[in-house]
Amino acid sequence: MRKRTIMSAVASALALSAFAVPGAAQADEVVGDTTMKVVVNGGSDIVLGTTKTKTFTMTVTATDDSGIKEDYNVPSLWHGPGQKMPDDPDGFVVPDNGTGDCVAHSATTTTCTFILTMNPRIDTQDNTTAGIWKVTASATGNDWDHVIKDVAATVKVRRYAELTANASPEPVKKSKTLAVTGNLTRANWETYKYAGYAGQPVKLQFRKKGTNTYTTVKTVTTGNGGALKTTVKAATDGYWRWSFAGTSTTSTATAPGDYVDVR
């Protein structure tokens, strides 16, 4: 097994490089027996708030019976409609400094790992770019067989969500009414602030003191400004929280449990 750092060979190999730039997208093409598999962020979603950048990996594992030309495996991440990268994509992210670390697992298979960074104040453009992003990538064999794909893989880029919970009164008498409130907000990539997320189903959950498992009591829909409010009967000491499953554009969120002493 061997490992080395590579630099993008765009100038000398643009036709077969996966270092796509707006206006230079290649049509999907397969020549010979070259295959590849692309994985973004270890298979997990990319979640962005309003200020912090997110650094993640993208791996391209390619196989060819003659071996892989490592300098040609440089992927890019883009956002836009359809299965072909447009001349002017809504969003476009390339590997940091155009570098990657390549490991040859055998005479025929190589994996190149790239580091990419997304900035919610630059790369996401606006809230419409939340959702599916696509990877344009290519791989080239030592015999010049190659594969080029505008959509070699996809990844969800989601807006970070926050959730609060408060149960009152504290303490409360047994069998009396307990009010549980909270608020669901998510990152706005246009104002760079957090805003309420209305009309979303959120689970109210309870964990009895001395146990480790939360159970769902009911589901409540968020109102204006992402507000949550419901009532329950106090039965025993324990923790109350809200839990949001997320959407295709917004991350999951779970509030810290709020302990209530029942007397």
mmCIF file of C-alpha atoms in Angstrom:
data_model
loop_
_atom_site.group_PDB
_atom_site.id
_atom_site.type_symbol
_atom_site.label_atom_id
_atom_site.label_comp_id
_atom_site.label_asym_id
_atom_site.label_seq_id
_atom_site.Cartn_x
_atom_site.Cartn_y
_atom_site.Cartn_z
ATOM 1 C CA MET A 1 0.000 0.000 0.000
ATOM 2 C CA ARG A 2 1.289 3.456 -0.819
ATOM 3 C CA LYS A 3 0.164 6.959 -0.057
ATOM 4 C CA ARG A 4 1.056 10.334 -1.515
ATOM 5 C CA THR A 5 -0.291 13.865 -1.823
ATOM 6 C CA ILE A 6 -1.371 14.937 -5.313
ATOM 7 C CA MET A 7 -2.055 18.272 -6.988
ATOM 8 C CA SER A 8 -4.799 18.866 -9.521
ATOM 9 C CA ALA A 9 -3.593 18.339 -13.070
ATOM 10 C CA VAL A 10 -6.174 20.623 -14.631
ATOM 11 C CA ALA A 11 -3.941 22.382 -17.112
ATOM 12 C CA SER A 12 -2.582 19.190 -18.635
ATOM 13 C CA ALA A 13 -5.613 16.955 -18.281
ATOM 14 C CA LEU A 14 -8.766 19.068 -18.440
ATOM 15 C CA ALA A 15 -10.583 16.704 -20.783
ATOM 16 C CA LEU A 16 -10.393 13.814 -18.337
ATOM 17 C CA SER A 17 -10.114 15.659 -15.041
ATOM 18 C CA ALA A 18 -13.034 15.793 -12.603
ATOM 19 C CA PHE A 19 -12.027 19.288 -11.537
ATOM 20 C CA ALA A 20 -15.145 20.821 -13.047
ATOM 21 C CA VAL A 21 -15.568 24.564 -13.295
ATOM 22 C CA PRO A 22 -18.718 26.478 -14.248
ATOM 23 C CA GLY A 23 -19.057 26.422 -18.011
ATOM 24 C CA ALA A 24 -16.769 23.399 -18.370
ATOM 25 C CA ALA A 25 -18.997 20.512 -17.314
ATOM 26 C CA GLN A 26 -18.332 17.264 -19.163
ATOM 27 C CA ALA A 27 -21.025 14.952 -20.523
ATOM 28 C CA ASP A 28 -21.274 11.578 -18.797
ATOM 29 C CA GLU A 29 -18.944 9.143 -20.486
ATOM 30 C CA VAL A 30 -17.671 5.616 -19.870
ATOM 31 C CA VAL A 31 -14.777 4.242 -21.920
ATOM 32 C CA GLY A 32 -13.439 0.777 -21.112
ATOM 33 C CA ASP A 33 -13.653 -0.944 -17.737
ATOM 34 C CA THR A 34 -12.973 1.946 -15.336
ATOM 35 C CA THR A 35 -15.413 2.215 -12.437
ATOM 36 C CA MET A 36 -15.642 4.535 -9.434
ATOM 37 C CA LYS A 37 -17.543 5.085 -6.214
ATOM 38 C CA VAL A 38 -17.816 8.494 -4.516
ATOM 39 C CA VAL A 39 -18.670 9.050 -0.835
ATOM 40 C CA VAL A 40 -19.226 12.510 0.668
ATOM 41 C CA ASN A 41 -18.799 13.272 4.378
ATOM 42 C CA GLY A 42 -18.627 9.590 5.237
ATOM 43 C CA GLY A 43 -22.188 9.131 3.995
ATOM 44 C CA SER A 44 -23.663 11.674 6.444
ATOM 45 C CA ASP A 45 -25.507 14.903 5.697
ATOM 46 C CA ILE A 46 -23.662 18.223 5.725
ATOM 47 C CA VAL A 47 -25.299 20.552 8.261
ATOM 48 C CA LEU A 48 -24.570 24.283 8.260
ATOM 49 C CA GLY A 49 -25.514 27.004 10.700
ATOM 50 C CA THR A 50 -25.082 30.728 10.083
ATOM 51 C CA THR A 51 -21.398 31.361 10.738
ATOM 52 C CA LYS A 52 -19.224 28.278 11.184
ATOM 53 C CA THR A 53 -17.641 26.604 8.183
ATOM 54 C CA LYS A 54 -17.936 22.855 7.761
ATOM 55 C CA THR A 55 -14.919 20.797 6.712
ATOM 56 C CA PHE A 56 -15.565 17.317 5.362
ATOM 57 C CA THR A 57 -14.061 14.613 3.180
ATOM 58 C CA MET A 58 -14.923 13.279 -0.224
ATOM 59 C CA THR A 59 -13.482 9.949 -1.346
ATOM 60 C CA VAL A 60 -13.211 8.610 -4.889
ATOM 61 C CA THR A 61 -12.479 4.888 -5.110
ATOM 62 C CA ALA A 62 -11.659 3.887 -8.667
ATOM 63 C CA THR A 63 -10.827 0.563 -10.286
ATOM 64 C CA ASP A 64 -9.279 -0.288 -13.655
ATOM 65 C CA ASP A 65 -7.454 -3.445 -14.741
ATOM 66 C CA SER A 66 -4.409 -1.325 -15.622
ATOM 67 C CA GLY A 67 -4.443 0.720 -12.398
ATOM 68 C CA ILE A 68 -5.561 4.313 -11.791
ATOM 69 C CA LYS A 69 -3.955 7.602 -12.800
ATOM 70 C CA GLU A 70 -4.225 9.326 -9.419
ATOM 71 C CA ASP A 71 -3.797 12.902 -10.674
ATOM 72 C CA TYR A 72 -7.071 12.677 -12.586
ATOM 73 C CA ASN A 73 -9.426 11.996 -9.664
ATOM 74 C CA VAL A 74 -10.475 15.488 -8.526
ATOM 75 C CA PRO A 75 -14.211 15.784 -7.702
ATOM 76 C CA SER A 76 -16.376 18.868 -7.161
ATOM 77 C CA LEU A 77 -19.670 19.523 -5.371
ATOM 78 C CA TRP A 78 -22.445 21.487 -7.063
ATOM 79 C CA HIS A 79 -26.098 22.485 -6.679
ATOM 80 C CA GLY A 80 -28.615 22.945 -9.471
ATOM 81 C CA PRO A 81 -31.542 21.312 -11.271
ATOM 82 C CA GLY A 82 -31.275 18.223 -13.428
ATOM 83 C CA GLN A 83 -28.556 15.639 -13.846
ATOM 84 C CA LYS A 84 -26.092 17.780 -15.777
ATOM 85 C CA MET A 85 -24.065 20.518 -14.163
ATOM 86 C CA PRO A 86 -25.170 23.865 -15.667
ATOM 87 C CA ASP A 87 -22.774 26.551 -16.816
ATOM 88 C CA ASP A 88 -23.714 28.609 -13.765
ATOM 89 C CA PRO A 89 -24.649 26.298 -10.859
ATOM 90 C CA ASP A 90 -26.412 27.677 -7.795
ATOM 91 C CA GLY A 91 -23.516 26.533 -5.655
ATOM 92 C CA PHE A 92 -20.068 25.137 -6.402
ATOM 93 C CA VAL A 93 -17.379 23.780 -4.036
ATOM 94 C CA VAL A 94 -13.990 22.339 -4.972
ATOM 95 C CA PRO A 95 -11.388 20.565 -2.807
ATOM 96 C CA ASP A 96 -9.287 22.831 -0.597
ATOM 97 C CA ASN A 97 -6.146 23.810 -2.557
ATOM 98 C CA GLY A 98 -7.007 21.149 -5.163
ATOM 99 C CA THR A 99 -5.174 18.460 -3.210
ATOM 100 C CA GLY A 100 -5.983 14.913 -2.216
ATOM 101 C CA ASP A 101 -4.376 11.913 -0.525
ATOM 102 C CA CYS A 102 -4.343 8.741 -2.611
ATOM 103 C CA VAL A 103 -3.943 5.180 -1.398
ATOM 104 C CA ALA A 104 -3.457 2.293 -3.848
ATOM 105 C CA HIS A 105 -5.173 -0.727 -2.272
ATOM 106 C CA SER A 106 -4.021 -3.025 -5.047
ATOM 107 C CA ALA A 107 -2.638 -2.924 -8.577
ATOM 108 C CA THR A 108 -6.119 -2.096 -9.855
ATOM 109 C CA THR A 109 -7.876 -0.041 -7.136
ATOM 110 C CA THR A 110 -7.062 3.368 -5.649
ATOM 111 C CA THR A 111 -8.913 5.618 -3.214
ATOM 112 C CA CYS A 112 -8.273 9.360 -3.214
ATOM 113 C CA THR A 113 -9.525 11.410 -0.237
ATOM 114 C CA PHE A 114 -10.161 15.124 -0.625
ATOM 115 C CA ILE A 115 -10.831 17.814 1.967
ATOM 116 C CA LEU A 116 -13.583 20.337 1.189
ATOM 117 C CA THR A 117 -14.951 23.269 3.160
ATOM 118 C CA MET A 118 -18.395 24.879 2.960
ATOM 119 C CA ASN A 119 -19.094 28.355 4.287
ATOM 120 C CA PRO A 120 -22.780 29.168 4.956
ATOM 121 C CA ARG A 121 -22.114 32.821 4.125
ATOM 122 C CA ILE A 122 -20.546 32.065 0.751
ATOM 123 C CA ASP A 123 -21.205 28.619 -0.693
ATOM 124 C CA THR A 124 -24.888 28.136 0.097
ATOM 125 C CA GLN A 125 -25.909 31.344 -1.743
ATOM 126 C CA ASP A 126 -29.400 31.414 -0.159
ATOM 127 C CA ASN A 127 -31.981 29.136 1.462
ATOM 128 C CA THR A 128 -33.007 27.595 -1.876
ATOM 129 C CA THR A 129 -29.744 25.657 -2.003
ATOM 130 C CA ALA A 130 -30.677 23.580 1.035
ATOM 131 C CA GLY A 131 -31.293 19.983 0.010
ATOM 132 C CA ILE A 132 -29.566 17.733 -2.517
ATOM 133 C CA TRP A 133 -26.086 18.657 -3.794
ATOM 134 C CA LYS A 134 -24.372 16.608 -6.502
ATOM 135 C CA VAL A 135 -20.831 15.458 -7.190
ATOM 136 C CA THR A 136 -19.152 15.677 -10.574
ATOM 137 C CA ALA A 137 -16.204 13.297 -10.718
ATOM 138 C CA SER A 138 -14.074 11.192 -13.015
ATOM 139 C CA ALA A 139 -11.491 8.441 -12.897
ATOM 140 C CA THR A 140 -8.894 7.471 -15.479
ATOM 141 C CA GLY A 141 -7.002 4.221 -15.867
ATOM 142 C CA ASN A 142 -3.352 3.925 -16.790
ATOM 143 C CA ASP A 143 -4.537 2.602 -20.158
ATOM 144 C CA TRP A 144 -6.641 5.787 -20.605
ATOM 145 C CA ASP A 145 -9.934 4.033 -20.048
ATOM 146 C CA HIS A 146 -12.073 6.438 -18.051
ATOM 147 C CA VAL A 147 -15.436 7.298 -16.512
ATOM 148 C CA ILE A 148 -16.890 10.823 -16.221
ATOM 149 C CA LYS A 149 -20.141 11.612 -14.374
ATOM 150 C CA ASP A 150 -21.874 14.890 -13.625
ATOM 151 C CA VAL A 151 -23.754 13.123 -10.816
ATOM 152 C CA ALA A 152 -21.415 10.502 -9.424
ATOM 153 C CA ALA A 153 -22.986 10.856 -5.956
ATOM 154 C CA THR A 154 -25.298 13.102 -3.958
ATOM 155 C CA VAL A 155 -25.357 14.523 -0.431
ATOM 156 C CA LYS A 156 -27.918 16.500 1.561
ATOM 157 C CA VAL A 157 -26.823 19.946 2.715
ATOM 158 C CA ARG A 158 -29.229 20.948 5.490
ATOM 159 C CA ARG A 159 -29.938 24.035 7.589
ATOM 160 C CA TYR A 160 -29.019 23.602 11.243
ATOM 161 C CA ALA A 161 -31.994 23.478 13.620
ATOM 162 C CA GLU A 162 -32.182 24.318 17.327
ATOM 163 C CA LEU A 163 -34.845 23.302 19.835
ATOM 164 C CA THR A 164 -35.580 24.423 23.399
ATOM 165 C CA ALA A 165 -37.810 22.982 26.118
ATOM 166 C CA ASN A 166 -39.226 24.255 29.383
ATOM 167 C CA ALA A 167 -41.628 22.470 31.730
ATOM 168 C CA SER A 168 -43.424 24.370 34.496
ATOM 169 C CA PRO A 169 -44.301 24.786 37.268
ATOM 170 C CA GLU A 170 -41.275 23.319 39.025
ATOM 171 C CA PRO A 171 -41.855 21.583 41.375
ATOM 172 C CA VAL A 172 -45.363 20.407 40.654
ATOM 173 C CA LYS A 173 -47.898 18.425 42.650
ATOM 174 C CA LYS A 174 -48.744 14.942 41.428
ATOM 175 C CA SER A 175 -51.699 14.795 39.000
ATOM 176 C CA LYS A 176 -51.569 18.567 38.480
ATOM 177 C CA THR A 177 -51.213 20.129 35.034
ATOM 178 C CA LEU A 178 -47.726 20.638 33.689
ATOM 179 C CA ALA A 179 -47.152 23.039 30.800
ATOM 180 C CA VAL A 180 -44.345 22.182 28.394
ATOM 181 C CA THR A 181 -43.204 24.876 25.975
ATOM 182 C CA GLY A 182 -40.367 25.287 23.523
ATOM 183 C CA ASN A 183 -39.254 26.815 20.270
ATOM 184 C CA LEU A 184 -37.962 25.351 16.998
ATOM 185 C CA THR A 185 -35.656 27.562 14.951
ATOM 186 C CA ARG A 186 -33.342 26.979 11.999
ATOM 187 C CA ALA A 187 -30.487 28.747 10.272
ATOM 188 C CA ASN A 188 -31.408 31.341 7.653
ATOM 189 C CA TRP A 189 -28.651 31.522 5.021
ATOM 190 C CA GLU A 190 -29.881 34.901 3.793
ATOM 191 C CA THR A 191 -30.060 36.863 7.064
ATOM 192 C CA TYR A 192 -27.441 34.760 8.916
ATOM 193 C CA LYS A 193 -29.772 34.519 11.895
ATOM 194 C CA TYR A 194 -32.018 31.815 13.322
ATOM 195 C CA ALA A 195 -35.725 32.026 12.536
ATOM 196 C CA GLY A 196 -38.780 30.140 13.782
ATOM 197 C CA TYR A 197 -39.815 27.049 11.833
ATOM 198 C CA ALA A 198 -43.621 26.844 11.822
ATOM 199 C CA GLY A 199 -45.905 24.002 10.793
ATOM 200 C CA GLN A 200 -43.547 21.197 11.802
ATOM 201 C CA PRO A 201 -44.418 18.055 13.811
ATOM 202 C CA VAL A 202 -42.344 17.799 16.994
ATOM 203 C CA LYS A 203 -42.455 14.961 19.520
ATOM 204 C CA LEU A 204 -42.867 15.608 23.237
ATOM 205 C CA GLN A 205 -40.833 12.998 25.104
ATOM 206 C CA PHE A 206 -40.408 11.987 28.749
ATOM 207 C CA ARG A 207 -37.680 10.110 30.637
ATOM 208 C CA LYS A 208 -38.441 8.863 34.115
ATOM 209 C CA LYS A 209 -35.868 9.652 36.786
ATOM 210 C CA GLY A 210 -33.373 6.803 37.134
ATOM 211 C CA THR A 211 -33.844 5.534 33.565
ATOM 212 C CA ASN A 212 -31.982 6.192 30.304
ATOM 213 C CA THR A 213 -34.753 5.994 27.724
ATOM 214 C CA TYR A 214 -37.123 8.684 26.474
ATOM 215 C CA THR A 215 -40.608 7.732 25.311
ATOM 216 C CA THR A 216 -42.861 9.815 23.076
ATOM 217 C CA VAL A 217 -45.948 11.179 24.826
ATOM 218 C CA LYS A 218 -47.536 13.125 21.962
ATOM 219 C CA THR A 219 -46.760 15.060 18.782
ATOM 220 C CA VAL A 220 -47.349 18.806 18.561
ATOM 221 C CA THR A 221 -47.132 21.084 15.503
ATOM 222 C CA THR A 222 -45.075 24.244 15.777
ATOM 223 C CA GLY A 223 -46.953 27.534 15.571
ATOM 224 C CA ASN A 224 -45.893 31.052 14.641
ATOM 225 C CA GLY A 225 -42.197 31.595 15.199
ATOM 226 C CA GLY A 226 -41.716 27.859 15.749
ATOM 227 C CA ALA A 227 -43.496 28.016 19.116
ATOM 228 C CA LEU A 228 -44.461 24.810 20.928
ATOM 229 C CA LYS A 229 -46.910 24.464 23.806
ATOM 230 C CA THR A 230 -48.882 21.639 25.345
ATOM 231 C CA THR A 231 -50.044 20.343 28.723
ATOM 232 C CA VAL A 232 -49.712 16.981 30.464
ATOM 233 C CA LYS A 233 -50.564 15.550 33.870
ATOM 234 C CA ALA A 234 -47.613 15.310 36.239
ATOM 235 C CA ALA A 235 -47.144 11.709 37.396
ATOM 236 C CA THR A 236 -43.540 11.143 38.434
ATOM 237 C CA ASP A 237 -40.126 12.814 38.609
ATOM 238 C CA GLY A 238 -38.342 13.019 35.306
ATOM 239 C CA TYR A 239 -37.152 14.923 32.251
ATOM 240 C CA TRP A 240 -39.253 16.521 29.504
ATOM 241 C CA ARG A 241 -37.926 17.390 26.072
ATOM 242 C CA TRP A 242 -38.925 18.088 22.470
ATOM 243 C CA SER A 243 -37.505 16.103 19.530
ATOM 244 C CA PHE A 244 -37.651 17.105 15.846
ATOM 245 C CA ALA A 245 -37.008 14.514 13.119
ATOM 246 C CA GLY A 246 -35.851 17.093 10.558
ATOM 247 C CA THR A 247 -36.776 17.529 6.896
ATOM 248 C CA SER A 248 -34.977 17.231 3.571
ATOM 249 C CA THR A 249 -33.668 20.784 4.036
ATOM 250 C CA THR A 250 -33.380 21.063 7.819
ATOM 251 C CA SER A 251 -31.437 19.034 10.381
ATOM 252 C CA THR A 252 -32.806 17.038 13.274
ATOM 253 C CA ALA A 253 -32.898 18.722 16.676
ATOM 254 C CA THR A 254 -33.423 17.580 20.240
ATOM 255 C CA ALA A 255 -33.803 19.879 23.232
ATOM 256 C CA PRO A 256 -31.969 19.165 26.495
ATOM 257 C CA GLY A 257 -34.264 17.479 28.986
ATOM 258 C CA ASP A 258 -35.880 19.764 31.554
ATOM 259 C CA TYR A 259 -36.174 18.060 34.957
ATOM 260 C CA VAL A 260 -39.393 18.352 36.929
ATOM 261 C CA ASP A 261 -39.753 17.335 40.563
ATOM 262 C CA VAL A 262 -43.205 15.869 41.194
ATOM 263 C CA ARG A 263 -44.353 15.964 44.817
#
